[in-house]
């Protein structure tokens, strides 16, 4: 299959790669650009593990082709914060124990950032509804809800998405 | 520094996982790596007449194609590891790929290796398999009938095993004042970790070493079994479980797929990666449950239980999985009396082959099923004699003063006080007030129900001698090595294999308290058979009770040796040395002391060691506990049924668990929440569905309802602490309590809500359609939909 060139600005850096036109964005990010924090859980756009931010909107990267995002700006979990300097969402998930195996977590945090962009002070119920697009098998969601609530407070203070990640 | 055990401590593993620095199977990229895909059977039962791979072999990027025939004699069969004695167990041979017959949708038929991840899937489409369809057996009770199609020609009536424990003569039941009978269908569910299964093989032709990364909850068991299947010495086979995205029992089994990838990597002398797709996971990864449980419970009119007789008919699928046979027998059948002192008990289990995916342990493994049947029966019995379900439970509990308590099936429960968590849960709920409210709401026509589950479960596998006696093909002790570096920092090697439970943190708390060193100075190594000498992995809530026990003992050995060195340096006798908070002191002599770090350095430099003491500070312990552990507790659910839609809303969920010593309340609560979500999932939404032809109708998250955030109320958790006497920590197990307890609590609440319709039982899952039908027919259809 003939390959095409895709260029994106990902986590603040411009990156290009040649891909098959049918390649999913999620594989482009993981295999093409070696940013493996974004995960694949379902292949059918149910689980949200693959959520990333494209041009300011949270999308499931398994539902887009890499070629569709040519020229876009993408933020993945690696673009949030670092171990030394966690993004408020990451900090909140750590403090509230919002993860167990951590597999769904990058996508869940992205979905939560999208949620807070639209509704910076959500109630528990609004958070639970806002997480409709994600599945976590480990946590039972309770601590994810607490984490998002906590993050809302922390983020109100900072109001920025990209940290100083990779 | 002391008292890290019991403290609410944030997890050490999280910053890495939160920043995208996790290292999961699919993150592994090796030079020259090839990709594998498995062509799976679309039919439940068929003869393979021919396989044509000619076109496929010509496709670009194809490196190799293997059929079952190609592998005959090259890879051994995949054995079951739990051969229940006395059950006349007939293990049908399972080969890594079907040879002449497929037996379930998802059965592996052809293995393709190609250069490219997408390309390898294209190749699957070019393979032509000519099948001749055969009649199918799908449901276990029908499969046992004389005229049912046979899954394996030489296994009569499809009966894989028939097991019995205990005896209750007919007259015990017939002559009893009250007998309640019910039949429960514990439907088939899918463990569904969000990370699917994966395997990556790499062979080094230089030294003949095969490395296999795979999604395993027990890499040493994988090594043990696969070394035989692949005919390679254990010393040459290295199994590594990297970060694992959840297991829940779905990743304890040794699967054909892992053997195939190991074989291909060795055969081709090139790394091979296989990542399971989600639909593949639904058809080919082991399912859980699928048991039909018929129960008779006998007792007196004033509410004393006298006997229980249970028959379990379990659907094992087409082959016996690694732990599969133990689930409906040992795990289930010895726990049928639950938390109650019922003097006579008997369980009979049929394990049945069908043309479906094999079943294996799923979170709780047998205990959710046993708890479900006894807790439902307790409610039915209480209702029959008109007693409050709480009072009835109290009356029949095994009494606090009887521990260690021996149940009718001969299990000895280590410690317990069943009233304690029950009382606490009632208090949190304000039970009296709630019953009054329920009464009032019922008068307004609202359907509110209160459901109890007072459970006890067998966890913490366990004594190896018992494992042997019950046919488990392995031991269940645990291993830990503590290595103290010259700097005083330590590395701990543990045979447990975490996949989301936070062992690194909880175990560090234990080591920190023991050695008096900060949490940051403690690192753990798990899940690599080359680094950790041996171990039996993480399942059955055994990690803290058994793995933690081993760590504790190893720490004691470190202290023992360090004391000798300290005494030598301080020129005193070992008996005079006290060790507290990381400092070795001569009791009563201020200033005469050595810190743990000092001794670490002395031991490793070895300039001045006492006679007979070897250099370095390292200790290993192998802990084989004398008994299992038995966590218990009470969960209470308040549910409301919407009359117009059949929708159920959980209004409250109160969980009080007693897991002995709670090492970390934060992670413990997390385990409880997660467990509850899985049990509630089974009760309310989840279910693997097969058509009568054995077609899998629930093959993705689009048609298998996974619980989501908005389905749950806030869960109110609390703990009571009744220590276990069988390990140093006093700890029991927590991973499965939520699942074990919650199914019955939800079902009891919903049946209670539907009392105005005279409903006595509803089948899981509680779909709105089912409930709506019950309401429409005034309760007549309750058991048949
Ligand atoms: S992998 Fe994209 S939503 Fe599940
Ligand atoms: S933390 Fe394991 S799936 Fe969410």
JSON list of C-alpha atoms in Angstrom, two decimals, chain B residues 320-397:
[
{"chain": "B", "resi": 320, "resn": "UNK", "atom": "CA", "xyz": [-10.46, -27.91, 30.80]},
{"chain": "B", "resi": 321, "resn": "UNK", "atom": "CA", "xyz": [-8.55, -24.70, 31.45]},
{"chain": "B", "resi": 322, "resn": "UNK", "atom": "CA", "xyz": [-5.62, -24.34, 33.85]},
{"chain": "B", "resi": 323, "resn": "UNK", "atom": "CA", "xyz": [-7.61, -23.80, 37.05]},
{"chain": "B", "resi": 324, "resn": "UNK", "atom": "CA", "xyz": [-11.06, -24.56, 35.63]},
{"chain": "B", "resi": 325, "resn": "UNK", "atom": "CA", "xyz": [-11.93, -27.88, 37.31]},
{"chain": "B", "resi": 326, "resn": "UNK", "atom": "CA", "xyz": [-11.19, -26.52, 40.79]},
{"chain": "B", "resi": 327, "resn": "UNK", "atom": "CA", "xyz": [-13.68, -23.68, 40.59]},
{"chain": "B", "resi": 328, "resn": "UNK", "atom": "CA", "xyz": [-17.10, -25.42, 40.76]},
{"chain": "B", "resi": 329, "resn": "UNK", "atom": "CA", "xyz": [-15.71, -28.19, 43.00]},
{"chain": "B", "resi": 330, "resn": "UNK", "atom": "CA", "xyz": [-13.17, -27.28, 45.68]},
{"chain": "B", "resi": 331, "resn": "UNK", "atom": "CA", "xyz": [-13.64, -23.50, 45.56]},
{"chain": "B", "resi": 332, "resn": "UNK", "atom": "CA", "xyz": [-17.41, -23.70, 45.41]},
{"chain": "B", "resi": 333, "resn": "UNK", "atom": "CA", "xyz": [-18.42, -26.99, 46.98]},
{"chain": "B", "resi": 334, "resn": "UNK", "atom": "CA", "xyz": [-16.52, -26.71, 50.24]},
{"chain": "B", "resi": 335, "resn": "UNK", "atom": "CA", "xyz": [-17.93, -23.24, 50.93]},
{"chain": "B", "resi": 336, "resn": "UNK", "atom": "CA", "xyz": [-21.65, -23.89, 50.40]},
{"chain": "B", "resi": 337, "resn": "UNK", "atom": "CA", "xyz": [-22.56, -23.33, 54.04]},
{"chain": "B", "resi": 338, "resn": "UNK", "atom": "CA", "xyz": [-21.13, -19.79, 53.94]},
{"chain": "B", "resi": 339, "resn": "UNK", "atom": "CA", "xyz": [-20.95, -18.05, 57.30]},
{"chain": "B", "resi": 340, "resn": "UNK", "atom": "CA", "xyz": [-23.51, -20.40, 58.84]},
{"chain": "B", "resi": 341, "resn": "UNK", "atom": "CA", "xyz": [-23.24, -23.28, 61.21]},
{"chain": "B", "resi": 342, "resn": "UNK", "atom": "CA", "xyz": [-25.19, -25.84, 59.21]},
{"chain": "B", "resi": 343, "resn": "UNK", "atom": "CA", "xyz": [-24.41, -29.28, 60.64]},
{"chain": "B", "resi": 344, "resn": "UNK", "atom": "CA", "xyz": [-24.93, -31.30, 57.47]},
{"chain": "B", "resi": 345, "resn": "UNK", "atom": "CA", "xyz": [-23.87, -30.36, 53.98]},
{"chain": "B", "resi": 346, "resn": "UNK", "atom": "CA", "xyz": [-23.36, -32.09, 50.68]},
{"chain": "B", "resi": 347, "resn": "UNK", "atom": "CA", "xyz": [-22.29, -30.87, 47.29]},
{"chain": "B", "resi": 348, "resn": "UNK", "atom": "CA", "xyz": [-22.24, -32.70, 44.03]},
{"chain": "B", "resi": 349, "resn": "UNK", "atom": "CA", "xyz": [-20.73, -31.12, 40.94]},
{"chain": "B", "resi": 350, "resn": "UNK", "atom": "CA", "xyz": [-20.85, -32.12, 37.30]},
{"chain": "B", "resi": 351, "resn": "UNK", "atom": "CA", "xyz": [-18.30, -30.46, 35.03]},
{"chain": "B", "resi": 352, "resn": "UNK", "atom": "CA", "xyz": [-19.59, -30.60, 31.48]},
{"chain": "B", "resi": 353, "resn": "UNK", "atom": "CA", "xyz": [-17.91, -30.16, 28.12]},
{"chain": "B", "resi": 354, "resn": "UNK", "atom": "CA", "xyz": [-19.76, -27.99, 25.62]},
{"chain": "B", "resi": 355, "resn": "UNK", "atom": "CA", "xyz": [-18.95, -26.26, 22.33]},
{"chain": "B", "resi": 356, "resn": "UNK", "atom": "CA", "xyz": [-18.12, -22.98, 24.04]},
{"chain": "B", "resi": 357, "resn": "UNK", "atom": "CA", "xyz": [-15.01, -21.12, 25.17]},
{"chain": "B", "resi": 358, "resn": "UNK", "atom": "CA", "xyz": [-13.38, -22.77, 28.20]},
{"chain": "B", "resi": 359, "resn": "UNK", "atom": "CA", "xyz": [-14.22, -21.32, 31.60]},
{"chain": "B", "resi": 360, "resn": "UNK", "atom": "CA", "xyz": [-11.71, -20.67, 34.34]},
{"chain": "B", "resi": 361, "resn": "UNK", "atom": "CA", "xyz": [-11.41, -18.77, 37.59]},
{"chain": "B", "resi": 362, "resn": "UNK", "atom": "CA", "xyz": [-12.90, -15.29, 37.56]},
{"chain": "B", "resi": 363, "resn": "UNK", "atom": "CA", "xyz": [-12.52, -12.88, 40.50]},
{"chain": "B", "resi": 364, "resn": "UNK", "atom": "CA", "xyz": [-13.61, -14.87, 43.53]},
{"chain": "B", "resi": 365, "resn": "UNK", "atom": "CA", "xyz": [-13.56, -18.20, 41.67]},
{"chain": "B", "resi": 366, "resn": "UNK", "atom": "CA", "xyz": [-16.37, -20.31, 43.10]},
{"chain": "B", "resi": 367, "resn": "UNK", "atom": "CA", "xyz": [-16.90, -18.18, 46.20]},
{"chain": "B", "resi": 368, "resn": "UNK", "atom": "CA", "xyz": [-19.13, -15.58, 44.55]},
{"chain": "B", "resi": 369, "resn": "UNK", "atom": "CA", "xyz": [-21.23, -18.51, 43.34]},
{"chain": "B", "resi": 370, "resn": "UNK", "atom": "CA", "xyz": [-21.32, -20.27, 46.72]},
{"chain": "B", "resi": 371, "resn": "UNK", "atom": "CA", "xyz": [-22.06, -17.02, 48.52]},
{"chain": "B", "resi": 372, "resn": "UNK", "atom": "CA", "xyz": [-24.75, -16.18, 46.02]},
{"chain": "B", "resi": 373, "resn": "UNK", "atom": "CA", "xyz": [-26.62, -19.45, 46.47]},
{"chain": "B", "resi": 374, "resn": "UNK", "atom": "CA", "xyz": [-26.42, -19.54, 50.28]},
{"chain": "B", "resi": 375, "resn": "UNK", "atom": "CA", "xyz": [-27.27, -15.86, 50.73]},
{"chain": "B", "resi": 376, "resn": "UNK", "atom": "CA", "xyz": [-30.24, -16.11, 48.40]},
{"chain": "B", "resi": 377, "resn": "UNK", "atom": "CA", "xyz": [-31.38, -19.27, 50.21]},
{"chain": "B", "resi": 378, "resn": "UNK", "atom": "CA", "xyz": [-31.03, -17.60, 53.59]},
{"chain": "B", "resi": 379, "resn": "UNK", "atom": "CA", "xyz": [-33.40, -14.86, 52.45]},
{"chain": "B", "resi": 380, "resn": "UNK", "atom": "CA", "xyz": [-35.85, -17.37, 51.01]},
{"chain": "B", "resi": 381, "resn": "UNK", "atom": "CA", "xyz": [-35.82, -19.43, 54.20]},
{"chain": "B", "resi": 382, "resn": "UNK", "atom": "CA", "xyz": [-36.24, -16.39, 56.44]},
{"chain": "B", "resi": 383, "resn": "UNK", "atom": "CA", "xyz": [-39.18, -15.28, 54.35]},
{"chain": "B", "resi": 384, "resn": "UNK", "atom": "CA", "xyz": [-40.70, -18.75, 54.45]},
{"chain": "B", "resi": 385, "resn": "UNK", "atom": "CA", "xyz": [-40.73, -18.78, 58.25]},
{"chain": "B", "resi": 386, "resn": "UNK", "atom": "CA", "xyz": [-41.52, -15.06, 58.56]},
{"chain": "B", "resi": 387, "resn": "UNK", "atom": "CA", "xyz": [-38.33, -14.04, 60.30]},
{"chain": "B", "resi": 388, "resn": "UNK", "atom": "CA", "xyz": [-36.36, -10.86, 59.69]},
{"chain": "B", "resi": 389, "resn": "UNK", "atom": "CA", "xyz": [-33.39, -11.75, 57.46]},
{"chain": "B", "resi": 390, "resn": "UNK", "atom": "CA", "xyz": [-30.96, -10.12, 59.89]},
{"chain": "B", "resi": 391, "resn": "UNK", "atom": "CA", "xyz": [-32.25, -11.97, 62.92]},
{"chain": "B", "resi": 392, "resn": "UNK", "atom": "CA", "xyz": [-32.22, -15.21, 60.94]},
{"chain": "B", "resi": 393, "resn": "UNK", "atom": "CA", "xyz": [-28.61, -14.67, 59.91]},
{"chain": "B", "resi": 394, "resn": "UNK", "atom": "CA", "xyz": [-27.53, -13.99, 63.49]},
{"chain": "B", "resi": 395, "resn": "UNK", "atom": "CA", "xyz": [-29.27, -17.09, 64.71]},
{"chain": "B", "resi": 396, "resn": "UNK", "atom": "CA", "xyz": [-27.34, -19.31, 62.31]},
{"chain": "B", "resi": 397, "resn": "UNK", "atom": "CA", "xyz": [-23.91, -17.70, 62.19]}
]
